[in-house]
Amino acid sequence: MLHDVQLPFFPTATNCLAWSHDGELAVAAGEFVHILVPNRRLKNRKNENNSSDPWTHVRVRVNTFGFDEWEHQEPASFHDLSIGEEQSPSLVRALAWSPPGLAKHRHCVLAVLTTNLVLSLWQSASDTKRSSYWKRVLIVNHAVQTFLSQPAGSPSRQTGVEHPVQQRTRARAFAWSQPISLPQDEVGTLSESKWGFHLLAIANDLSEVFFIQVRSPHALYDIDDGDWTLDVLAHRGTPEFQVEDMSGISSLAATFKKRQSPGDLAWSPWRIGGGSIRATFTSKANDTRRSISVVVRLVNMSCRYLAIEFEGTGNDKELHDQDGPTVYWENSYHDQHVLATASHQIVRLAVWPSNETHELQLRSKPDRWLGQASEDLSSATLRPWDQVSSLTFGDGSIPNHGFLYTTTHLSTLQIMKFSPIAIPEASYHHTISSLCAGYSHLQARLSDCAKQFSNEHSLGDMTTTKTWGLATHGQYVAACITLHPSEMIEYITPAHERATIVFSHSDLEDLPDADLEKEQQLCFPWEQPQQLRPASSVHAEKLDLILSTQSSSIFNPAISNIDARILYIAACSSTLLWTPQRSSLLAKARDSLIALQLHLDAVDFRPELDLLFNLTTSADNNPSSSPSDVLAQLDQAIYSRRTEEILAPLFETCAIPGCGALLGWANFSTARCKAGHLWNRCATTLLAIQNPYLSKFCDVCNRESLNDQVDEVAVELGTSVVARMLLGFFDTCAFCGGKFVG
């Protein structure tokens, strides 16, 4: 069952939830960000703390800045004054996770916008379940300031009027784009081919939009000394807007009307075709929402720099008083995507490229309208005061089906279902059906929480539910709510503040009525036992990848000692996997040893070659040797080396003081010297790990690998082609697909 989560605070942002691709759920709470990290487990294996709780709760303080992160600023003039920048306690205003692959060990980066108008990027330096490891790595405002200080800086407005740099560097809104993934032969590295390029758009006080490429040192595994960098690729000036008549209003009201009011930013999915990569970017300035076509091209393959161009202005019609959020949804059915925008209690939907449009009117209570109440809400003379506060799309259980979850701040929830239907003589179509009239599991869960709160405090159903955000993770949806008494004054201390995270699933929304049995069976993906790939198939894939590199690396006269060592270990390891079906693997191992013999005259590889030849011959004639016999022969070939051979950098020796014996084989995960000392082998490179604090561990199966982010390991592997290729290819666990920590 998807149990609720109680948190000891009141949220401070109207859209306080962000759910990452890896399952981390971040909640904005004043000076802190609370992160719920999934507790993953293997089949028939309990969590480390023997708890059935699917989450580990982490609290990170985000409102403290050093002088190098946020410089001292003199008070601004009245025209450029920002109360938030000068006097706010830097509470969390908005937050969002980046796509995976940007942070260390291919995790997601958390972008946090605080009320001092500073946008910062956070990552975990090691274990995501420990708050001390979460660190701020970048201040995005610095990149904007550097861009504006360049001699070729653009004017802040299309009319050429200049504004202070301080005002132009204030971050008001931001949005991550989906990663731009290209084939490896186009980008030159496996990392960008697998995880893509990462773009971030931010809007400032003047509704200018800056398009920034975020480059991580953890993504550039083939560069020795990388660092976090932000490159402003493009800049869109402030759009023109009509200034209303200022007669009869106060000077303060006139000042606010003259100012730009940036709103939500949104990216559509990237479309690759016709020799270009393009997406639609939507931004809001005052009451006008505009969209532009963004075209990306690769400028420098070796350094992986991008360039952005714009095609037309694509101005949409003006949507007056459009204060609500904006969100895109991608559908693989004929490459469609849906744009949802909110205005008051109306949600407008546009489907591309079929150019369909739909409108949804939320039916809230009559007392939530500022005007004459009537049954027909469209006849109200004034705007509703309980407006749409959060929109989010979720996947359905059927491919290409989805749900749009819409709610107001006072929890008027409506759910819409998308289902594509092919029409003759038309390429595609969307049908949109409202589920609000029927059973909604998420709405039922909110009602249950309200009833429980009312019973605990004897309120007699006089309870108000406030929704502070919606977020989805695949088919799962989360809502953050707080509960308050109605028809009375509420007074509580901070110690009694409570927020509740309520979860639901799209399968439950599809049901006509409550299905208690199915609800009890549902759980989060990480609560389900994770299945491991067969170890033999993983090792065979890894050895085949290593031995296949001999054509490009081993015949290079400048081959590094680490590469030669890994190739030797892989050739010897292939004997532990011999079967008639893997005869080609043994042949590659034999060829690798023959090539190594040409470069290392002092080492005699005849014992290993004889073992490989015998196995290849017996594999064709129904082999009778047991794996233990093969292991004994392999150890004998290693332990019988002469003294001058032991000194060769090809072999691994025991690091125990006074030992120094050659390391043999116990199995794929353990190295053993002749004296019986055991060492763990790296699950990625197969090298022995003989020093502490050099490892990273899979957060699911706990397998150990060399941590290439540690300086000592990075220096040792600096000249290795094969090791870096392996660490880049297997940057997630090859056995279970889990992310590494450490």
XYZ file of C-alpha atoms in Angstrom:
742
model
C 0.000 0.000 0.000
C 1.143 3.541 -0.740
C 1.351 4.941 2.797
C 1.213 8.665 3.513
C 4.274 10.509 4.811
C 4.019 13.034 7.662
C 6.566 15.872 7.722
C 7.029 18.377 10.618
C 6.601 21.701 8.808
C 4.364 23.864 6.622
C 5.507 24.263 2.995
C 6.590 27.705 1.824
C 6.071 27.377 -1.946
C 2.796 26.955 -3.807
C 4.391 24.183 -5.861
C 6.665 22.628 -3.275
C 7.174 19.118 -4.704
C 9.791 17.814 -7.147
C 10.215 14.110 -7.958
C 13.447 13.003 -9.627
C 14.009 10.286 -12.204
C 15.765 8.203 -9.513
C 12.806 8.479 -7.141
C 14.026 11.185 -4.729
C 11.120 13.397 -3.650
C 12.129 16.941 -2.635
C 9.826 19.168 -0.577
C 10.345 22.925 -0.105
C 10.058 23.871 3.557
C 11.264 27.358 4.426
C 14.998 27.394 5.071
C 15.277 23.678 4.319
C 14.654 21.194 1.549
C 13.413 17.835 2.825
C 14.397 14.954 0.536
C 12.744 11.543 0.705
C 15.293 9.058 -0.655
C 13.998 5.609 -1.699
C 15.146 2.571 0.275
C 15.906 0.035 -2.425
C 16.403 -3.634 -1.700
C 17.190 -6.894 -3.391
C 15.014 -9.982 -3.542
C 14.771 -11.624 -0.099
C 16.947 -8.905 1.422
C 15.784 -6.415 4.042
C 16.838 -2.803 4.328
C 19.953 -2.009 6.328
C 17.874 -0.675 9.203
C 15.497 -3.689 9.009
C 12.655 -1.249 8.432
C 9.771 -1.523 6.022
C 9.746 2.249 5.498
C 10.194 2.918 1.759
C 11.885 6.285 2.443
C 14.933 7.725 4.160
C 14.287 11.291 5.323
C 17.080 13.834 4.652
C 16.948 17.524 5.586
C 19.246 20.020 3.838
C 19.622 23.693 4.804
C 19.782 25.797 1.632
C 19.593 29.420 2.840
C 23.190 29.875 3.968
C 25.690 31.401 1.531
C 29.394 32.167 1.689
C 30.825 35.496 0.542
C 32.197 33.810 -2.584
C 28.709 32.483 -3.384
C 26.704 35.643 -2.710
C 28.642 38.857 -2.564
C 27.721 41.808 -0.387
C 25.511 44.291 -2.263
C 24.691 47.881 -1.503
C 20.991 48.835 -1.212
C 19.414 49.405 -4.610
C 17.491 52.473 -5.686
C 13.716 52.628 -5.248
C 13.141 51.787 -8.903
C 15.364 48.672 -8.711
C 14.583 47.688 -5.127
C 13.875 44.037 -4.306
C 12.677 43.311 -0.772
C 13.358 39.613 -1.284
C 16.961 40.184 -2.288
C 17.760 42.603 0.540
C 15.665 41.496 3.508
C 14.205 38.016 3.024
C 15.549 35.032 5.021
C 16.164 33.206 1.701
C 13.298 30.758 1.963
C 12.782 28.170 -0.775
C 10.568 29.540 -3.516
C 10.845 26.820 -6.185
C 12.824 23.656 -6.828
C 13.238 21.125 -9.641
C 15.387 18.085 -10.410
C 17.550 17.906 -13.500
C 17.404 14.892 -15.823
C 19.620 11.986 -14.677
C 23.307 11.773 -15.506
C 24.429 15.263 -14.496
C 25.437 14.765 -10.845
C 28.017 12.436 -9.383
C 27.432 8.746 -10.097
C 24.765 9.720 -12.688
C 22.312 11.062 -10.109
C 20.122 14.135 -10.616
C 21.046 17.701 -9.657
C 18.571 19.674 -7.539
C 17.995 23.311 -8.579
C 16.746 25.511 -5.718
C 15.432 29.071 -6.127
C 15.313 31.037 -2.882
C 13.499 34.264 -2.081
C 16.752 36.254 -2.257
C 16.443 35.564 -6.026
C 19.479 33.268 -6.150
C 19.301 30.013 -8.127
C 21.720 27.348 -6.902
C 22.458 23.750 -7.926
C 22.906 21.002 -5.347
C 24.271 17.458 -5.521
C 25.227 14.705 -3.117
C 28.987 14.247 -2.887
C 28.633 10.613 -1.835
C 25.600 9.038 -0.199
C 22.241 10.662 -0.981
C 20.853 9.355 2.330
C 23.158 11.537 4.451
C 22.440 15.254 4.673
C 26.098 16.170 5.319
C 27.009 15.067 1.788
C 24.586 17.439 0.046
C 26.565 20.445 -1.186
C 25.905 23.521 -3.303
C 28.033 23.236 -6.446
C 26.968 26.226 -8.555
C 25.308 29.637 -8.384
C 23.555 30.198 -11.712
C 23.367 33.977 -11.171
C 27.160 34.157 -11.546
C 26.965 32.832 -15.108
C 24.377 35.485 -16.014
C 26.488 38.211 -14.410
C 29.575 37.071 -16.342
C 27.603 37.055 -19.591
C 26.220 40.554 -19.008
C 29.631 41.950 -18.115
C 31.061 40.996 -21.498
C 31.680 43.893 -23.921
C 29.283 42.368 -26.440
C 26.493 42.108 -23.883
C 22.999 42.617 -25.195
C 20.714 45.450 -24.072
C 18.102 44.385 -21.590
C 15.179 45.510 -23.724
C 14.442 45.381 -27.396
C 14.335 49.176 -27.349
C 17.964 49.299 -26.194
C 17.268 50.704 -22.718
C 19.921 49.661 -20.212
C 19.158 48.405 -16.707
C 21.495 47.728 -13.763
C 23.285 44.391 -13.877
C 22.123 43.726 -10.331
C 18.489 43.793 -11.451
C 19.183 41.674 -14.524
C 20.913 38.907 -12.560
C 17.967 38.258 -10.228
C 16.436 34.850 -10.916
C 12.633 34.775 -10.901
C 11.822 31.508 -12.702
C 13.678 28.581 -14.236
C 13.069 25.309 -16.076
C 15.181 22.298 -17.068
C 14.915 20.998 -20.596
C 14.870 17.337 -21.411
C 18.378 16.053 -22.219
C 19.570 16.282 -25.806
C 20.773 12.789 -26.718
C 22.841 12.212 -29.843
C 24.632 9.143 -31.239
C 28.159 8.622 -29.924
C 29.717 9.076 -33.353
C 28.313 12.631 -33.371
C 29.287 13.743 -29.858
C 32.554 11.819 -29.531
C 31.981 10.533 -25.964
C 29.911 7.757 -24.494
C 28.744 9.941 -21.581
C 26.869 12.546 -23.640
C 25.539 9.843 -25.943
C 24.043 7.966 -22.986
C 22.860 10.822 -20.766
C 22.615 13.761 -23.162
C 23.385 17.474 -22.936
C 21.672 19.490 -20.190
C 20.124 22.916 -20.719
C 18.614 25.277 -18.159
C 16.511 28.393 -18.848
C 16.076 31.179 -16.277
C 14.064 34.407 -16.336
C 15.090 37.547 -14.458
C 13.305 40.589 -13.053
C 12.799 42.035 -16.536
C 11.435 38.789 -18.029
C 14.653 38.283 -19.966
C 15.382 34.618 -20.591
C 18.888 33.137 -20.560
C 19.567 29.686 -22.037
C 22.443 27.987 -20.191
C 24.339 24.769 -20.818
C 25.279 22.987 -17.574
C 28.433 20.881 -17.838
C 29.441 18.541 -15.046
C 32.930 17.160 -14.332
C 31.323 13.800 -13.565
C 29.962 13.529 -17.100
C 33.363 14.159 -18.723
C 35.061 10.954 -17.635
C 37.684 11.303 -20.372
C 38.952 14.681 -19.050
C 41.458 14.610 -16.196
C 40.698 17.886 -14.424
C 37.130 18.913 -15.164
C 34.961 21.266 -13.145
C 31.381 22.490 -13.070
C 30.761 25.089 -15.776
C 27.823 27.196 -16.928
C 27.803 28.600 -20.459
C 25.136 31.121 -21.510
C 24.278 30.016 -25.042
C 21.599 32.549 -25.908
C 19.612 35.458 -24.507
C 16.103 36.700 -25.254
C 15.402 40.340 -24.407
C 12.363 41.665 -22.588
C 9.235 41.586 -24.775
C 7.283 44.763 -25.344
C 4.027 45.136 -23.449
C 1.259 47.680 -23.292
C 1.310 49.921 -20.212
C -2.171 50.422 -18.828
C -3.716 53.766 -17.941
C -2.217 54.868 -14.607
C -4.743 57.589 -13.799
C -6.605 57.218 -10.552
C -4.287 54.682 -8.934
C -1.633 55.044 -6.257
C 2.036 55.520 -7.070
C 2.853 52.106 -5.569
C 0.283 50.387 -7.784
C 1.586 52.281 -10.810
C 5.136 51.166 -10.053
C 4.109 47.517 -9.919
C 2.131 47.790 -13.149
C 5.146 49.206 -14.957
C 7.302 46.295 -13.899
C 7.524 43.047 -15.795
C 6.096 39.994 -14.055
C 7.861 36.833 -15.236
C 5.933 33.596 -14.875
C 6.479 29.897 -15.412
C 8.855 28.592 -18.077
C 8.334 25.322 -19.932
C 10.185 23.241 -22.526
C 8.595 20.863 -24.983
C 10.347 17.565 -25.782
C 13.211 17.756 -28.277
C 12.453 16.671 -31.833
C 15.382 15.368 -33.855
C 14.919 15.221 -37.605
C 15.610 16.989 -40.839
C 19.171 17.736 -39.793
C 18.146 19.788 -36.741
C 17.277 19.482 -33.052
C 14.418 21.718 -32.005
C 11.988 22.289 -29.163
C 9.283 24.791 -28.301
C 10.024 27.036 -25.341
C 7.171 28.830 -23.588
C 7.590 31.818 -21.291
C 5.264 34.337 -19.653
C 5.691 38.086 -19.215
C 2.899 39.948 -17.439
C -0.344 38.634 -18.974
C 1.116 37.401 -22.252
C 2.449 33.925 -22.849
C 4.794 33.508 -25.789
C 6.421 30.501 -27.416
C 9.513 30.342 -29.600
C 11.181 27.554 -31.545
C 14.642 26.756 -30.164
C 17.116 25.094 -32.553
C 20.287 23.505 -31.143
C 23.421 22.550 -33.026
C 26.770 21.108 -31.926
C 29.581 23.645 -32.380
C 32.694 21.919 -31.043
C 32.653 18.134 -30.799
C 35.889 17.825 -28.822
C 34.696 20.242 -26.123
C 31.000 19.434 -26.547
C 29.750 23.013 -26.847
C 26.270 23.751 -28.115
C 24.813 26.763 -29.886
C 21.191 27.937 -29.863
C 19.245 29.695 -32.580
C 15.659 30.963 -32.594
C 13.127 30.633 -35.376
C 10.476 33.350 -35.274
C 8.755 34.811 -32.252
C 5.710 32.580 -32.374
C 3.726 34.926 -30.135
C 0.596 33.308 -28.802
C -2.561 35.239 -28.128
C -2.660 37.272 -24.942
C -4.143 35.435 -21.980
C -5.119 38.109 -19.496
C -4.537 37.492 -15.790
C -2.946 34.132 -16.527
C -1.313 33.447 -13.198
C -1.301 29.664 -13.287
C 1.469 27.180 -14.045
C 2.486 25.661 -17.375
C 3.555 22.101 -18.127
C 4.356 19.954 -21.168
C 3.668 16.262 -21.658
C 5.391 14.040 -24.207
C 3.671 11.160 -25.992
C 5.540 8.754 -28.225
C 2.365 8.208 -30.237
C 3.207 10.046 -33.482
C 5.645 12.285 -31.523
C 2.851 14.312 -29.951
C 3.173 16.652 -26.999
C 0.563 18.517 -24.983
C 0.863 22.006 -23.492
C -1.334 22.721 -20.477
C -1.686 26.288 -19.179
C -3.852 27.517 -16.321
C -5.765 30.772 -15.955
C -7.932 31.239 -12.865
C -9.886 27.968 -12.811
C -9.617 27.267 -16.532
C -7.035 24.847 -17.934
C -6.262 25.259 -21.617
C -4.751 22.363 -23.541
C -3.030 22.425 -26.916
C -1.972 19.227 -28.695
C 0.851 19.366 -31.254
C 1.262 18.764 -34.115
C -2.477 18.139 -34.616
C -3.259 21.696 -33.356
C -6.146 20.515 -31.196
C -7.264 22.800 -28.379
C -9.377 22.030 -25.329
C -10.586 23.902 -22.269
C -11.431 22.537 -18.842
C -13.386 24.527 -16.249
C -12.780 23.446 -12.655
C -15.994 23.389 -10.634
C -15.153 24.776 -7.243
C -17.530 25.899 -4.526
C -19.574 29.072 -5.150
C -18.115 30.791 -2.102
C -14.695 30.665 -3.713
C -15.695 33.211 -6.341
C -15.412 36.933 -5.846
C -18.782 37.954 -7.246
C -22.425 36.983 -7.299
C -22.648 33.255 -6.613
C -24.690 31.258 -9.061
C -24.959 27.718 -10.307
C -23.368 28.713 -13.597
C -19.861 29.733 -12.570
C -19.149 31.181 -15.999
C -21.646 33.971 -15.233
C -19.649 35.227 -12.246
C -18.660 38.821 -12.726
C -15.270 38.639 -11.011
C -12.360 36.237 -10.923
C -12.237 33.210 -8.588
C -9.928 33.628 -5.636
C -9.127 29.909 -5.426
C -7.170 29.499 -8.657
C -5.246 26.619 -10.204
C -1.979 26.253 -8.306
C -0.463 23.073 -9.711
C -0.494 21.009 -12.907
C 1.330 17.769 -13.617
C 1.205 14.968 -16.167
C 1.481 11.285 -15.295
C 1.787 8.133 -17.362
C -1.025 5.638 -17.692
C -0.767 1.870 -17.383
C -1.420 1.570 -21.132
C 1.332 2.881 -23.462
C 0.685 6.351 -24.899
C -2.060 7.029 -22.339
C -1.658 9.679 -19.680
C -3.326 11.711 -16.969
C -3.360 15.445 -16.251
C -3.705 16.201 -12.541
C -5.017 19.706 -11.801
C -5.690 21.255 -8.424
C -6.343 24.583 -6.788
C -4.786 25.697 -3.534
C -7.931 24.641 -1.638
C -7.798 21.154 -3.153
C -10.373 21.331 -5.939
C -8.876 18.367 -7.782
C -9.675 17.295 -11.316
C -8.097 14.512 -13.337
C -8.153 14.242 -17.112
C -7.274 11.170 -19.141
C -5.549 11.245 -22.541
C -5.966 8.355 -24.944
C -4.913 8.488 -28.613
C -7.316 7.148 -31.233
C -6.413 6.773 -34.896
C -8.911 8.249 -37.348
C -9.140 7.327 -41.036
C -7.536 9.920 -43.305
C -5.918 11.520 -40.239
C -2.620 10.676 -38.667
C -3.673 10.844 -35.015
C -6.110 12.285 -32.523
C -6.480 12.710 -28.782
C -9.595 12.111 -26.771
C -9.735 13.896 -23.434
C -12.174 12.645 -20.832
C -12.704 14.068 -17.370
C -12.669 11.694 -14.416
C -13.811 14.289 -11.906
C -17.429 13.161 -11.995
C -16.512 9.572 -11.168
C -14.290 7.992 -8.554
C -10.872 9.553 -7.992
C -8.524 7.675 -5.703
C -6.341 10.708 -5.053
C -9.354 12.843 -4.128
C -10.582 10.032 -1.859
C -7.220 9.939 -0.102
C -7.346 13.711 0.490
C -10.850 13.339 1.925
C -9.694 10.541 4.231
C -6.899 12.737 5.597
C -9.373 15.581 6.202
C -11.785 13.263 8.048
C -9.006 11.898 10.226
C -7.839 15.421 11.105
C -11.401 16.457 11.887
C -11.929 13.461 14.180
C -8.647 14.000 16.014
C -9.523 17.611 16.846
C -13.328 17.249 17.169
C -13.967 19.760 14.379
C -17.176 18.215 13.072
C -16.071 18.201 9.406
C -15.107 21.878 9.587
C -11.727 21.211 7.955
C -9.913 22.940 5.108
C -7.395 21.075 2.946
C -4.690 23.114 1.229
C -2.688 21.560 -1.593
C 0.890 22.811 -1.939
C 1.961 20.937 -5.026
C 1.637 17.876 -7.244
C 4.414 15.712 -8.662
C 4.523 12.514 -10.703
C 7.009 9.682 -11.119
C 5.902 7.460 -13.969
C 2.455 6.188 -12.987
C 2.736 7.450 -9.401
C 1.440 10.842 -8.258
C 2.125 12.693 -5.000
C 0.257 15.616 -3.443
C 1.532 17.715 -0.537
C -1.299 18.957 1.678
C -1.802 20.717 4.986
C -4.970 20.506 7.108
C -6.540 23.430 8.930
C -9.758 24.153 10.833
C -12.381 26.197 9.023
C -14.903 28.671 10.452
C -12.493 29.558 13.259
C -9.133 31.158 13.968
C -6.152 28.821 13.852
C -3.230 29.341 16.206
C -0.419 26.785 16.466
C 3.290 26.815 17.232
C 5.907 25.662 14.692
C 6.346 22.454 16.689
C 2.785 21.451 15.714
C 3.075 22.195 12.015
C 2.444 19.142 9.849
C 2.487 18.488 6.108
C 1.223 15.259 4.580
C 2.440 13.666 1.340
C -0.385 11.605 -0.183
C 0.323 9.088 -2.961
C -1.773 7.467 -5.646
C -1.347 5.433 -8.836
C -2.834 5.751 -12.308
C -4.187 2.191 -12.109
C -6.394 3.278 -9.203
C -7.689 6.284 -11.153
C -8.787 3.982 -13.976
C -11.040 1.985 -11.672
C -14.757 2.853 -11.547
C -14.795 2.568 -7.763
C -12.521 1.809 -4.863
C -10.699 -1.514 -5.147
C -9.289 -2.197 -1.694
C -7.495 -5.370 -2.711
C -5.611 -3.691 -5.550
C -4.857 -0.687 -3.346
C -3.320 -2.956 -0.710
C -1.127 -4.685 -3.307
C 0.325 -1.481 -4.762
C 3.768 -0.392 -3.648
C 6.596 1.803 -4.917
C 8.964 0.326 -7.524
C 11.889 0.309 -5.074
C 9.826 -1.650 -2.521
C 9.544 -4.495 -4.995
C 12.457 -6.974 -4.919
C 15.034 -5.973 -7.511
C 16.053 -8.762 -9.866
C 19.728 -9.312 -10.654
C 21.082 -10.234 -14.055
C 22.902 -13.592 -14.133
C 26.483 -12.948 -13.047
C 27.917 -15.118 -15.823
C 26.216 -13.097 -18.562
C 27.356 -9.786 -17.005
C 30.958 -10.992 -16.732
C 30.879 -12.341 -20.291
C 29.604 -8.985 -21.593
C 32.303 -7.141 -19.657
C 35.123 -9.408 -20.811
C 33.964 -9.244 -24.405
C 34.006 -5.431 -24.191
C 37.525 -5.409 -22.717
C 39.016 -7.936 -25.117
C 37.375 -6.243 -28.098
C 39.399 -3.101 -27.405
C 42.658 -4.851 -28.281
C 42.431 -3.785 -31.930
C 42.512 -0.094 -30.938
C 44.557 -0.077 -27.729
C 46.730 -3.134 -27.170
C 48.633 -2.789 -30.435
C 49.421 0.802 -29.499
C 53.118 0.929 -28.511
C 52.242 3.494 -25.804
C 49.740 1.224 -24.029
C 49.586 2.047 -20.326
C 50.456 -0.393 -17.556
C 46.882 -0.245 -16.232
C 45.437 -1.154 -19.634
C 47.866 -4.053 -20.019
C 46.978 -5.263 -16.519
C 43.220 -5.110 -17.186
C 43.616 -6.954 -20.489
C 45.707 -9.653 -18.803
C 43.138 -10.061 -16.015
C 40.321 -10.246 -18.566
C 42.154 -12.883 -20.610
C 42.719 -15.008 -17.520
C 39.150 -14.446 -16.301
C 37.736 -15.808 -19.539
C 38.886 -19.277 -18.467
C 36.353 -19.148 -15.596
C 33.495 -18.700 -18.091
C 34.452 -21.338 -20.642
C 31.567 -23.146 -22.284
C 31.106 -24.462 -25.826
C 28.958 -21.401 -26.534
C 31.752 -19.011 -25.479
C 34.575 -20.379 -27.599
C 34.868 -17.007 -29.379
C 35.595 -15.332 -26.029
C 38.487 -17.728 -25.401
C 39.814 -17.010 -28.885
C 39.803 -13.250 -28.165
C 41.621 -13.884 -24.873
C 44.286 -15.941 -26.632
C 44.817 -13.227 -29.253
C 45.136 -10.596 -26.508
C 47.841 -12.583 -24.708
C 49.741 -13.117 -27.961
C 49.641 -9.366 -28.598
C 50.791 -8.652 -25.039
C 53.695 -11.045 -25.527
C 54.964 -8.850 -28.366
C 55.256 -5.857 -26.000
C 56.459 -7.639 -22.851
C 59.431 -9.834 -23.772
C 60.340 -10.452 -20.114
C 57.065 -12.235 -19.385
C 56.340 -15.771 -20.556
C 52.622 -16.258 -21.294
C 52.931 -19.887 -22.355
C 51.156 -21.321 -19.231
C 48.111 -19.100 -19.828
C 48.152 -19.782 -23.578
C 48.364 -23.526 -22.995
C 45.385 -23.344 -20.619
C 43.357 -21.350 -23.159
C 44.329 -23.738 -25.964
C 43.339 -26.785 -23.925
C 40.011 -25.222 -22.962
C 39.287 -24.246 -26.557
C 40.067 -27.773 -27.725
C 38.058 -29.460 -24.973
C 35.153 -27.059 -25.445
C 34.696 -28.494 -28.907
C 34.684 -32.019 -27.501
C 32.350 -31.844 -24.484
C 34.716 -30.598 -21.739
C 35.119 -32.682 -18.623
C 37.263 -30.351 -16.453
C 35.432 -28.774 -13.507
C 35.619 -25.019 -12.742
C 37.712 -25.762 -9.657
C 40.300 -27.555 -11.819
C 40.456 -24.578 -14.166
C 40.888 -22.209 -11.212
C 43.709 -24.343 -9.814
C 45.513 -24.343 -13.152
C 45.084 -20.595 -13.445
C 46.489 -19.961 -9.960
C 49.404 -22.300 -10.698
C 50.206 -20.322 -13.844
C 50.263 -17.064 -11.831
C 52.020 -18.267 -8.665
C 54.867 -19.990 -10.581
C 56.235 -16.746 -12.028
C 59.965 -16.043 -11.870
C 61.320 -13.126 -9.819
C 62.060 -10.991 -12.865
C 58.488 -11.543 -14.087
C 56.975 -10.519 -10.756
C 58.642 -7.126 -11.100
C 56.760 -6.447 -14.341
C 53.940 -3.879 -13.934
C 51.556 -6.318 -15.575
C 50.863 -8.306 -12.404
C 49.092 -7.350 -9.192
C 50.913 -7.987 -5.924
C 49.604 -8.184 -2.376
C 49.816 -4.866 -0.503
C 50.193 -6.485 2.938
C 53.561 -5.344 4.389
C 56.093 -8.149 4.111
C 54.018 -10.188 1.652
C 54.217 -8.855 -1.907
C 53.060 -12.142 -3.444
C 51.264 -12.232 -6.783
C 47.496 -12.060 -6.648
C 45.612 -15.023 -8.063
C 41.939 -15.835 -8.403
C 39.370 -16.891 -5.847
C 36.427 -15.800 -8.024
C 35.315 -12.783 -10.046
C 34.785 -10.669 -6.927
C 37.836 -11.716 -4.894
C 41.615 -11.763 -5.426
C 43.820 -14.090 -3.355
C 47.577 -14.155 -2.958
C 49.646 -17.308 -2.353
C 49.739 -16.551 1.385
C 45.935 -16.553 1.508
C 45.284 -12.811 1.816
C 41.956 -11.836 0.218
C 41.055 -8.586 -1.537
C 37.865 -7.479 -3.222
C 37.975 -7.009 -6.965
C 36.370 -4.029 -8.697
C 33.063 -5.123 -10.191
C 33.741 -2.896 -13.221
C 37.473 -3.102 -14.057
C 38.295 -6.379 -12.186
C 41.300 -4.683 -10.557
C 42.024 -5.559 -6.934
C 41.040 -2.867 -4.406
C 43.752 -2.865 -1.720
C 43.268 0.536 -0.079
C 40.319 1.909 1.899
C 38.169 4.847 0.774
C 38.752 4.132 -2.917
C 35.424 2.440 -3.580
C 31.889 3.212 -4.548
C 29.008 0.851 -3.866
C 25.784 0.052 -5.665
C 22.859 1.324 -3.591
C 20.857 -1.829 -4.421
C 23.149 -4.886 -4.531
C 26.097 -3.295 -2.653
C 28.696 -4.420 -5.198
C 32.035 -2.618 -4.891
C 33.785 -0.719 -7.685
C 36.690 1.680 -7.939
C 35.521 5.259 -7.465
C 37.006 7.251 -10.342
C 35.960 10.473 -8.562
C 38.623 9.902 -5.868
C 41.837 11.773 -6.665
C 44.114 8.792 -6.011
C 42.121 6.568 -8.376
C 41.779 9.320 -10.980
C 45.561 9.817 -11.044
C 46.243 6.088 -11.324
C 43.716 5.680 -14.146
C 44.669 8.959 -15.818
C 46.421 7.325 -18.794
C 44.166 4.281 -19.010
C 41.940 3.982 -22.059
C 40.313 0.668 -21.142
C 39.573 1.558 -17.504
C 37.926 4.856 -18.384
C 35.976 3.162 -21.154
C 34.675 0.593 -18.657
C 33.831 3.185 -16.001
C 31.963 5.220 -18.611
C 30.093 2.289 -20.105
C 29.164 0.765 -16.731
C 28.460 4.050 -14.916
C 25.466 2.321 -13.342
C 25.537 -1.162 -11.834
C 25.723 -3.798 -14.568
C 24.073 -6.404 -12.335
C 20.952 -4.585 -11.123
C 20.954 -1.155 -12.799
C 21.311 0.687 -9.481
C 23.146 3.980 -8.991
C 26.454 4.109 -7.128
C 27.140 5.875 -3.844
C 30.461 6.652 -2.239
